[in-house]
Amino acid sequence: MNPYRGLPSCPLHHLDATNRSSNKKLRLAFTAVYFTRLLCSLRRKLVISKGEILRSLARSPSYIVLNVGEYYDDHQHQPKDVRDHDTPIFSINPNALTHIVREKDLEGLAQVGGVQGLTPALWTNEEAGVVGNPTLLAQRRDVFGVNKYHRPPKKGFMGFVIEAFKDTTIIILLLCAVLSLGFGIKQHGPKEGWCDGGSIIMAVFLVVVVSSISNFKQCRQFGRLSDQSGDIRVEVIRDGRRQHTSIFDVVVGDVVRLKIGDQIPADGLLVSGHSLKVDESSMTGESDHVEINDNTKPFLLSGTKVMDGYGTMLVTAVGMNTVWGEMMSSVSRDLDEETPLQGRLTKLTSYIGKVGLLVAALVLMVLLIRYFTGHINDESGTMKFIRGKTSSDQVINAVVNIVSAAVTIIVVAIPEGLPLAVTLTLAYSMKRMMADNAMVRKLSACETMGSATTICTDKTGTLTLNQMKVTEFWLGKDTVVGQTLPLDVAANVRELFQEGAGLNTTGSVCRLSPALEPEISGSPTEKAILSWAHLELGMDMDELKRTREILHVEAFNSEKKRSLVLVKRSTTSSRHVHWKGAAEMILAMCSKYHDRAGMLKLMDDEVKSQFMEIIQNMAAKSLRCIAFAHKQLTEETQEDKGNLLDENGLTLLGILGLKDPCRPGVQEAVESCRRAGVNVKMITGDNVYTAKAIAKECGILKAGKDTSDESVVEGIVFRNYSDEERMAKVDNIRVMARSSPFDKLLMVQCLKQKGHVVAVTGDGTNDAPALKEADIGLSMGIQGTEVAKESSDIVILDDNFASVVTVLRWGRCVYSNIQKFIQFQLTVNIAALIINFVAAVSSGDVPLTAVQLLWVNLIMDTLGALALATEEPTRDLMQNPPVGRTKALITKVMWRNLIAQALYQTTVLLTIQFKGRSIFGVDESIKNTIIFNCFVLCQVFNEFNARKLEKKNVFEGVLKNKLFMAIVGITVLLQMIMVEFLKRFANTERLNLAQWGVCIAIAALSWPIGWLVKCIPVERMQQLGVHRT
């Protein structure tokens, strides 16, 4: 049947135009033509004066009639080929339509004919939706807008540069450089005098630009990941079929299907629905859920969440035409959130900075004293300061150089690279985790996951494939197995089963053509039941809907674990209630049952026990047991509203057993967690027998070991424990069956009170409290509702438990990489501070100049962070127990390694400082160049040592990290350029091959020293600061 039959074939659109006068007349003509066609289509008799209509048309100087073809044929709402048709012109003003929904204007909605009046005006259909032709969809976007909101302008590259220049130490250093530049030019002329000050300025600019580029790129990456997290999949009806599309592709006129946990993708009106309740707190601030119906409250607002029930909506406004769009366009997600680890590193940076400031102050004081007392000589041995003879310009220039040297020490001493290292590590980890099917929504979750001690996981879809199939069917006390289809079932039972399976569902069966198999949509459980009913019971969904009227629906949720539908048969006007849900719960509500022959029999306690045994045997085979029950309402109960949905005295129709196989590799993933000291607990809504069977298959329960009463518990039992009992038993629980979302929340709270770091998986709307309460909330990307995703920290895109273990491994990798960089940077800091301080105090000169120290700072902060932050997870990470969140960042192992390297570097370089001229037979400038070259190369070699905190083989897997090798190569190349070609800029002299060989040999000794130091034992548990599970 044509969905547009009886409606005007030419709806016209009130177009906005630049020429107001002529278009106003044109719109009057359009309106007259449209209403003429509308009046002709009404099925009631109206007395209309033909002359008056003609006169109304004659008053307009011109009008246009467009021949618009019908979009659907007469068979099951199937679209015709629309390529040869004109595009529709919509007969509703977008602003007026937006106003009706935004202001919840029932009167305005009534004036346009309600939803039934809007569907033809928007060229859509309540059952078939819009035509999915790309050209027509593009035209809808042109008229009504796209479903995206304008974002606040992002911070540009220059913003990061300006922010970097606001650093106090950079400002002081630039000021000193400018003064040095001025005095140098005044004393020595522009050709020679620019070197000292100009070199510092260029070095500062280089450091600022490189760090700004790094921060800019990471900010852009976080922004892209944020955009991906907002790309929600929405189920729409187009061309008469259900299909999933991006929320950004939703258009006005779309018919969208809603279910529990969905985010409403746009403003719209309810077309049909049952028990639909919406959380509008994000828009109104009211925490109470709003009940939506098609009479008094049909309005649905973008950004709100479906908390109960299901239904379909007609989209009336998208993007910036919605309240949500306007609100979000002025709010940007905080991508600069500080993670707990970044907070701890900020404190560490502050502490080290204070130490550096103290050392710099001492160096400044010592150098000033030595200068003004005549203890500092120039290269020729002449005192730099002679009272009464040294000019004021020379004094000021010397003081500026001393201050700049002291400030440079502060720049090097403050480990500004630590926060950058965290940012780089998180950005790299987030990008790689995305490739490993984990989308991070909250940065802190990356690092917190590395400390997880317990994972509470769902069963369905996470440990199993979520590919349901009906493998057993029990009718009465007999299993029904048929070689021929449909199954040989009594006619009365078949009819009731078809009603219960086909109408008590949120799934759908769409047959595009009698020659094709139907398309079945819905959750995996619903699809399995509908497929079974269609194939084995011969169910005809179209016939069911045509001959039955649904009067009331109570949707399934994780608390009730059952659903019901009240239907009225059009042939007999009798009313029937159908129940579907957890087998033992439905069984408890039954007092009668149908046997194989379709006869109705009473169910006493003995028979119930027999049915329970059947359910337990099915569950022991890892089958999910779902029972169907029925009740026909009598005339008396039909009048009594309170008894309509009475849960007692039902008739059991039958029991289905659905098989959901375990995911490949899940047993290995569980065992990997066990070796890593992480407990895995399965929390499921299935009965205890199914839960035990699946837990054994997955390796969560060990056969013969973990089958005690303390290992497996039902949710209601756990809920009824006293607080003391729960705290005493929660560590031993491996499986919780028949659990509610409250039970999951209760377990998370108990585990956290006992000091565990808890990760929780969840997919349902009611899982939101547990996901928020957990240290790390992991929602499912495929089966997870939008409410669950919004409440989580990380979205597991493939719903696979192995991906949860991957997240755990990456979390540990983040923490490990940060520790590696801390060890590397503190080695440089300690060595640089000691060398310059000792040299300044003893000789009044600093061997490492401001430009050289800035270059070292660049190596450490940016290149070093990038090299060590991109180390990938290794198997060793999953061999160690979890690292406690509150334990020291710098462990005893790290102190051992960095003190040894810093001690070696300071010893060698100070020896060269005081004895280098005689040892190498060189002048002062070459000696200082050797010191600078040795110092930088030591850091390059020490980067390899930092790759492994404990293992002696620091080269393991190094060739796999191409970025690390590239950065090392670039650093060495740039160092060669600094020494050999940038003499005036870097204040260096060219070195011969022998001198280069000596520098490389001194730096290479870092490797054997690192190997020997790791032979010194450190008590393992104290060094790691681990949290015992």
Short mmCIF file of N, CA and C in Angstrom, two decimals, residues 865-978:
data_model
loop_
_atom_site.label_atom_id
_atom_site.label_comp_id
_atom_site.label_asym_id
_atom_site.label_seq_id
_atom_site.Cartn_x
_atom_site.Cartn_y
_atom_site.Cartn_z
N ALA A 865 62.00 12.56 25.14
CA ALA A 865 60.64 12.16 25.51
C ALA A 865 59.97 11.39 24.39
N LEU A 866 60.15 11.86 23.16
CA LEU A 866 59.54 11.20 22.01
C LEU A 866 60.12 9.80 21.81
N ALA A 867 61.42 9.65 22.04
CA ALA A 867 62.06 8.34 21.84
C ALA A 867 61.58 7.33 22.87
N LEU A 868 61.55 7.73 24.14
CA LEU A 868 61.22 6.78 25.20
C LEU A 868 59.71 6.63 25.41
N ALA A 869 58.94 7.63 24.98
CA ALA A 869 57.49 7.56 25.17
C ALA A 869 56.82 6.63 24.17
N THR A 870 57.52 6.25 23.12
CA THR A 870 56.91 5.44 22.08
C THR A 870 57.34 3.98 22.14
N GLU A 871 57.91 3.58 23.27
CA GLU A 871 58.22 2.16 23.45
C GLU A 871 56.91 1.38 23.57
N GLU A 872 56.80 0.27 22.87
CA GLU A 872 55.57 -0.52 22.87
C GLU A 872 55.58 -1.51 24.03
N PRO A 873 54.38 -2.01 24.41
CA PRO A 873 54.30 -2.96 25.52
C PRO A 873 55.09 -4.24 25.21
N THR A 874 55.68 -4.79 26.24
CA THR A 874 56.41 -6.05 26.11
C THR A 874 55.74 -7.10 26.98
N ARG A 875 56.08 -8.35 26.74
CA ARG A 875 55.50 -9.44 27.53
C ARG A 875 55.91 -9.34 29.00
N ASP A 876 57.06 -8.75 29.24
CA ASP A 876 57.54 -8.66 30.62
C ASP A 876 56.57 -7.86 31.50
N LEU A 877 55.86 -6.90 30.90
CA LEU A 877 54.95 -6.06 31.68
C LEU A 877 53.86 -6.89 32.34
N MET A 878 53.47 -7.99 31.69
CA MET A 878 52.41 -8.84 32.23
C MET A 878 52.95 -9.98 33.09
N GLN A 879 54.22 -9.91 33.42
CA GLN A 879 54.81 -10.90 34.32
C GLN A 879 54.94 -10.35 35.73
N ASN A 880 54.76 -9.05 35.89
CA ASN A 880 54.94 -8.40 37.19
C ASN A 880 53.59 -8.09 37.83
N PRO A 881 53.56 -7.99 39.14
CA PRO A 881 52.32 -7.60 39.83
C PRO A 881 51.98 -6.15 39.51
N PRO A 882 50.73 -5.74 39.77
CA PRO A 882 50.33 -4.34 39.50
C PRO A 882 51.14 -3.36 40.34
N VAL A 883 51.38 -2.19 39.78
CA VAL A 883 52.11 -1.14 40.49
C VAL A 883 51.11 -0.29 41.26
N GLY A 884 51.36 -0.08 42.53
CA GLY A 884 50.45 0.72 43.35
C GLY A 884 50.37 2.16 42.88
N ARG A 885 49.16 2.72 42.94
CA ARG A 885 48.98 4.10 42.46
C ARG A 885 49.71 5.12 43.32
N THR A 886 49.85 4.81 44.60
CA THR A 886 50.42 5.81 45.52
C THR A 886 51.90 5.55 45.80
N LYS A 887 52.47 4.57 45.16
CA LYS A 887 53.88 4.26 45.40
C LYS A 887 54.77 5.30 44.71
N ALA A 888 56.01 5.35 45.14
CA ALA A 888 56.94 6.36 44.63
C ALA A 888 57.18 6.15 43.14
N LEU A 889 57.22 7.26 42.41
CA LEU A 889 57.51 7.19 40.97
C LEU A 889 58.94 6.76 40.72
N ILE A 890 59.85 7.27 41.56
CA ILE A 890 61.27 6.93 41.40
C ILE A 890 61.58 5.78 42.35
N THR A 891 61.76 4.60 41.80
CA THR A 891 61.99 3.41 42.61
C THR A 891 63.48 3.27 42.94
N LYS A 892 63.78 2.32 43.78
CA LYS A 892 65.18 2.08 44.15
C LYS A 892 66.00 1.63 42.95
N VAL A 893 65.39 0.89 42.06
CA VAL A 893 66.08 0.47 40.85
C VAL A 893 66.46 1.69 40.02
N MET A 894 65.55 2.62 39.89
CA MET A 894 65.82 3.84 39.12
C MET A 894 66.91 4.67 39.77
N TRP A 895 66.87 4.81 41.09
CA TRP A 895 67.91 5.56 41.79
C TRP A 895 69.27 4.91 41.58
N ARG A 896 69.29 3.58 41.64
CA ARG A 896 70.55 2.85 41.43
C ARG A 896 71.11 3.15 40.04
N ASN A 897 70.24 3.08 39.03
CA ASN A 897 70.70 3.28 37.65
C ASN A 897 71.15 4.72 37.39
N LEU A 898 70.33 5.68 37.80
CA LEU A 898 70.64 7.07 37.43
C LEU A 898 71.82 7.62 38.24
N ILE A 899 71.95 7.21 39.49
CA ILE A 899 73.10 7.70 40.29
C ILE A 899 74.41 7.17 39.70
N ALA A 900 74.37 5.91 39.27
CA ALA A 900 75.58 5.33 38.69
C ALA A 900 75.99 6.07 37.42
N GLN A 901 75.02 6.34 36.55
CA GLN A 901 75.34 7.03 35.30
C GLN A 901 75.75 8.48 35.55
N ALA A 902 75.03 9.17 36.43
CA ALA A 902 75.37 10.57 36.73
C ALA A 902 76.75 10.67 37.37
N LEU A 903 77.06 9.72 38.25
CA LEU A 903 78.37 9.72 38.90
C LEU A 903 79.48 9.49 37.87
N TYR A 904 79.26 8.58 36.95
CA TYR A 904 80.26 8.32 35.91
C TYR A 904 80.46 9.57 35.04
N GLN A 905 79.36 10.19 34.60
CA GLN A 905 79.46 11.36 33.72
C GLN A 905 80.17 12.53 34.41
N THR A 906 79.79 12.82 35.65
CA THR A 906 80.41 13.95 36.35
C THR A 906 81.90 13.69 36.61
N THR A 907 82.21 12.45 36.96
CA THR A 907 83.62 12.12 37.22
C THR A 907 84.47 12.32 35.97
N VAL A 908 84.03 11.77 34.87
CA VAL A 908 84.81 11.86 33.63
C VAL A 908 84.89 13.30 33.15
N LEU A 909 83.76 14.00 33.14
CA LEU A 909 83.74 15.35 32.56
C LEU A 909 84.46 16.36 33.45
N LEU A 910 84.40 16.20 34.76
CA LEU A 910 85.15 17.10 35.64
C LEU A 910 86.65 16.82 35.54
N THR A 911 87.00 15.57 35.30
CA THR A 911 88.42 15.24 35.08
C THR A 911 88.92 15.97 33.83
N ILE A 912 88.10 15.93 32.77
CA ILE A 912 88.49 16.64 31.54
C ILE A 912 88.51 18.15 31.79
N GLN A 913 87.57 18.64 32.60
CA GLN A 913 87.52 20.08 32.88
C GLN A 913 88.82 20.55 33.52
N PHE A 914 89.35 19.78 34.47
CA PHE A 914 90.54 20.24 35.21
C PHE A 914 91.85 19.73 34.60
N LYS A 915 91.81 18.58 33.93
CA LYS A 915 93.07 17.99 33.41
C LYS A 915 93.04 17.79 31.90
N GLY A 916 91.96 18.22 31.27
CA GLY A 916 91.79 17.93 29.85
C GLY A 916 92.85 18.55 28.96
N ARG A 917 93.28 19.75 29.26
CA ARG A 917 94.27 20.42 28.40
C ARG A 917 95.58 19.65 28.37
N SER A 918 95.97 19.15 29.55
CA SER A 918 97.23 18.39 29.60
C SER A 918 97.05 16.96 29.06
N ILE A 919 95.89 16.37 29.29
CA ILE A 919 95.67 14.99 28.82
C ILE A 919 95.63 14.94 27.29
N PHE A 920 94.89 15.86 26.68
CA PHE A 920 94.71 15.82 25.23
C PHE A 920 95.66 16.77 24.48
N GLY A 921 96.35 17.61 25.24
CA GLY A 921 97.26 18.55 24.60
C GLY A 921 96.54 19.55 23.72
N VAL A 922 95.44 20.10 24.21
CA VAL A 922 94.62 21.03 23.42
C VAL A 922 94.44 22.32 24.20
N ASP A 923 93.88 23.32 23.50
CA ASP A 923 93.63 24.59 24.18
C ASP A 923 92.27 24.56 24.88
N GLU A 924 91.92 25.67 25.53
CA GLU A 924 90.72 25.75 26.36
C GLU A 924 89.44 25.53 25.54
N SER A 925 89.36 26.13 24.36
CA SER A 925 88.13 26.03 23.57
C SER A 925 87.88 24.61 23.08
N ILE A 926 88.93 23.90 22.66
CA ILE A 926 88.76 22.50 22.22
C ILE A 926 88.41 21.62 23.42
N LYS A 927 89.04 21.89 24.56
CA LYS A 927 88.71 21.12 25.77
C LYS A 927 87.22 21.26 26.11
N ASN A 928 86.71 22.49 26.06
CA ASN A 928 85.29 22.71 26.36
C ASN A 928 84.39 22.04 25.32
N THR A 929 84.86 22.01 24.05
CA THR A 929 84.09 21.32 23.02
C THR A 929 84.04 19.82 23.29
N ILE A 930 85.18 19.26 23.74
CA ILE A 930 85.22 17.82 24.08
C ILE A 930 84.26 17.53 25.23
N ILE A 931 84.24 18.40 26.22
CA ILE A 931 83.31 18.21 27.34
C ILE A 931 81.86 18.22 26.85
N PHE A 932 81.53 19.22 26.03
CA PHE A 932 80.18 19.33 25.49
C PHE A 932 79.81 18.10 24.66
N ASN A 933 80.76 17.68 23.79
CA ASN A 933 80.49 16.54 22.91
C ASN A 933 80.33 15.25 23.72
N CYS A 934 81.20 15.04 24.70
CA CYS A 934 81.10 13.84 25.55
C CYS A 934 79.78 13.83 26.33
N PHE A 935 79.38 15.00 26.83
CA PHE A 935 78.17 15.10 27.62
C PHE A 935 76.94 14.72 26.78
N VAL A 936 76.85 15.25 25.56
CA VAL A 936 75.70 14.95 24.69
C VAL A 936 75.71 13.48 24.28
N LEU A 937 76.86 12.96 23.89
CA LEU A 937 76.93 11.57 23.46
C LEU A 937 76.64 10.61 24.62
N CYS A 938 77.02 11.01 25.83
CA CYS A 938 76.66 10.19 26.99
C CYS A 938 75.15 10.05 27.12
N GLN A 939 74.43 11.14 26.83
CA GLN A 939 72.98 11.09 26.92
C GLN A 939 72.40 10.18 25.83
N VAL A 940 73.01 10.24 24.65
CA VAL A 940 72.55 9.38 23.55
C VAL A 940 72.72 7.91 23.92
N PHE A 941 73.88 7.55 24.44
CA PHE A 941 74.10 6.16 24.83
C PHE A 941 73.23 5.77 26.03
N ASN A 942 73.03 6.73 26.91
CA ASN A 942 72.23 6.44 28.10
C ASN A 942 70.75 6.24 27.75
N GLU A 943 70.32 6.78 26.59
CA GLU A 943 68.94 6.53 26.15
C GLU A 943 68.69 5.04 25.97
N PHE A 944 69.70 4.32 25.49
CA PHE A 944 69.56 2.87 25.35
C PHE A 944 69.43 2.21 26.72
N ASN A 945 70.26 2.68 27.68
CA ASN A 945 70.17 2.12 29.04
C ASN A 945 68.79 2.34 29.64
N ALA A 946 68.19 3.50 29.34
CA ALA A 946 66.89 3.83 29.94
C ALA A 946 65.77 2.97 29.38
N ARG A 947 65.97 2.29 28.24
CA ARG A 947 64.91 1.46 27.66
C ARG A 947 64.53 0.31 28.58
N LYS A 948 65.48 -0.19 29.35
CA LYS A 948 65.21 -1.31 30.24
C LYS A 948 65.65 -0.93 31.64
N LEU A 949 64.71 -0.87 32.56
CA LEU A 949 65.05 -0.48 33.93
C LEU A 949 65.76 -1.58 34.67
N GLU A 950 65.43 -2.84 34.35
CA GLU A 950 66.01 -3.96 35.08
C GLU A 950 66.80 -4.92 34.21
N LYS A 951 66.30 -5.16 33.00
CA LYS A 951 66.95 -6.15 32.15
C LYS A 951 68.32 -5.66 31.69
N LYS A 952 69.27 -6.57 31.64
CA LYS A 952 70.63 -6.21 31.26
C LYS A 952 70.76 -6.01 29.76
N ASN A 953 69.96 -6.73 28.99
CA ASN A 953 70.02 -6.59 27.53
C ASN A 953 69.15 -5.40 27.11
N VAL A 954 69.78 -4.25 26.96
CA VAL A 954 69.03 -3.03 26.64
C VAL A 954 68.72 -2.92 25.15
N PHE A 955 69.26 -3.84 24.35
CA PHE A 955 69.07 -3.76 22.90
C PHE A 955 67.91 -4.64 22.42
N GLU A 956 67.27 -5.36 23.34
CA GLU A 956 66.18 -6.25 22.95
C GLU A 956 65.03 -5.45 22.32
N GLY A 957 64.70 -5.80 21.10
CA GLY A 957 63.57 -5.15 20.42
C GLY A 957 63.83 -3.74 19.95
N VAL A 958 65.08 -3.27 20.02
CA VAL A 958 65.36 -1.87 19.69
C VAL A 958 65.14 -1.59 18.21
N LEU A 959 65.42 -2.57 17.36
CA LEU A 959 65.26 -2.36 15.92
C LEU A 959 63.79 -2.31 15.51
N LYS A 960 62.89 -2.82 16.35
CA LYS A 960 61.46 -2.75 16.05
C LYS A 960 60.91 -1.34 16.26
N ASN A 961 61.58 -0.60 17.15
CA ASN A 961 61.14 0.78 17.41
C ASN A 961 61.89 1.70 16.46
N LYS A 962 61.35 1.85 15.27
CA LYS A 962 62.03 2.65 14.24
C LYS A 962 62.12 4.11 14.64
N LEU A 963 61.10 4.60 15.36
CA LEU A 963 61.12 6.00 15.78
C LEU A 963 62.28 6.26 16.74
N PHE A 964 62.52 5.33 17.65
CA PHE A 964 63.62 5.47 18.60
C PHE A 964 64.94 5.55 17.84
N MET A 965 65.15 4.64 16.91
CA MET A 965 66.41 4.63 16.16
C MET A 965 66.54 5.90 15.31
N ALA A 966 65.43 6.37 14.77
CA ALA A 966 65.48 7.59 13.95
C ALA A 966 65.86 8.79 14.80
N ILE A 967 65.31 8.87 16.01
CA ILE A 967 65.61 10.01 16.89
C ILE A 967 67.07 9.98 17.33
N VAL A 968 67.57 8.79 17.64
CA VAL A 968 68.99 8.66 18.00
C VAL A 968 69.86 9.11 16.83
N GLY A 969 69.52 8.66 15.63
CA GLY A 969 70.30 9.06 14.47
C GLY A 969 70.25 10.55 14.21
N ILE A 970 69.06 11.15 14.35
CA ILE A 970 68.91 12.60 14.15
C ILE A 970 69.71 13.37 15.19
N THR A 971 69.67 12.90 16.44
CA THR A 971 70.41 13.58 17.51
C THR A 971 71.90 13.57 17.24
N VAL A 972 72.43 12.41 16.84
CA VAL A 972 73.87 12.31 16.54
C VAL A 972 74.23 13.20 15.36
N LEU A 973 73.40 13.20 14.32
CA LEU A 973 73.66 14.03 13.14
C LEU A 973 73.67 15.52 13.50
N LEU A 974 72.69 15.95 14.28
CA LEU A 974 72.62 17.35 14.69
C LEU A 974 73.79 17.73 15.58
N GLN A 975 74.23 16.79 16.42
CA GLN A 975 75.38 17.05 17.27
C GLN A 975 76.65 17.24 16.44
N MET A 976 76.79 16.43 15.40
CA MET A 976 77.94 16.59 14.51
C MET A 976 77.91 17.96 13.82
N ILE A 977 76.72 18.39 13.42
CA ILE A 977 76.59 19.70 12.79
C ILE A 977 76.92 20.81 13.79
N MET A 978 76.45 20.66 15.03
CA MET A 978 76.72 21.66 16.07
C MET A 978 78.22 21.81 16.29
#
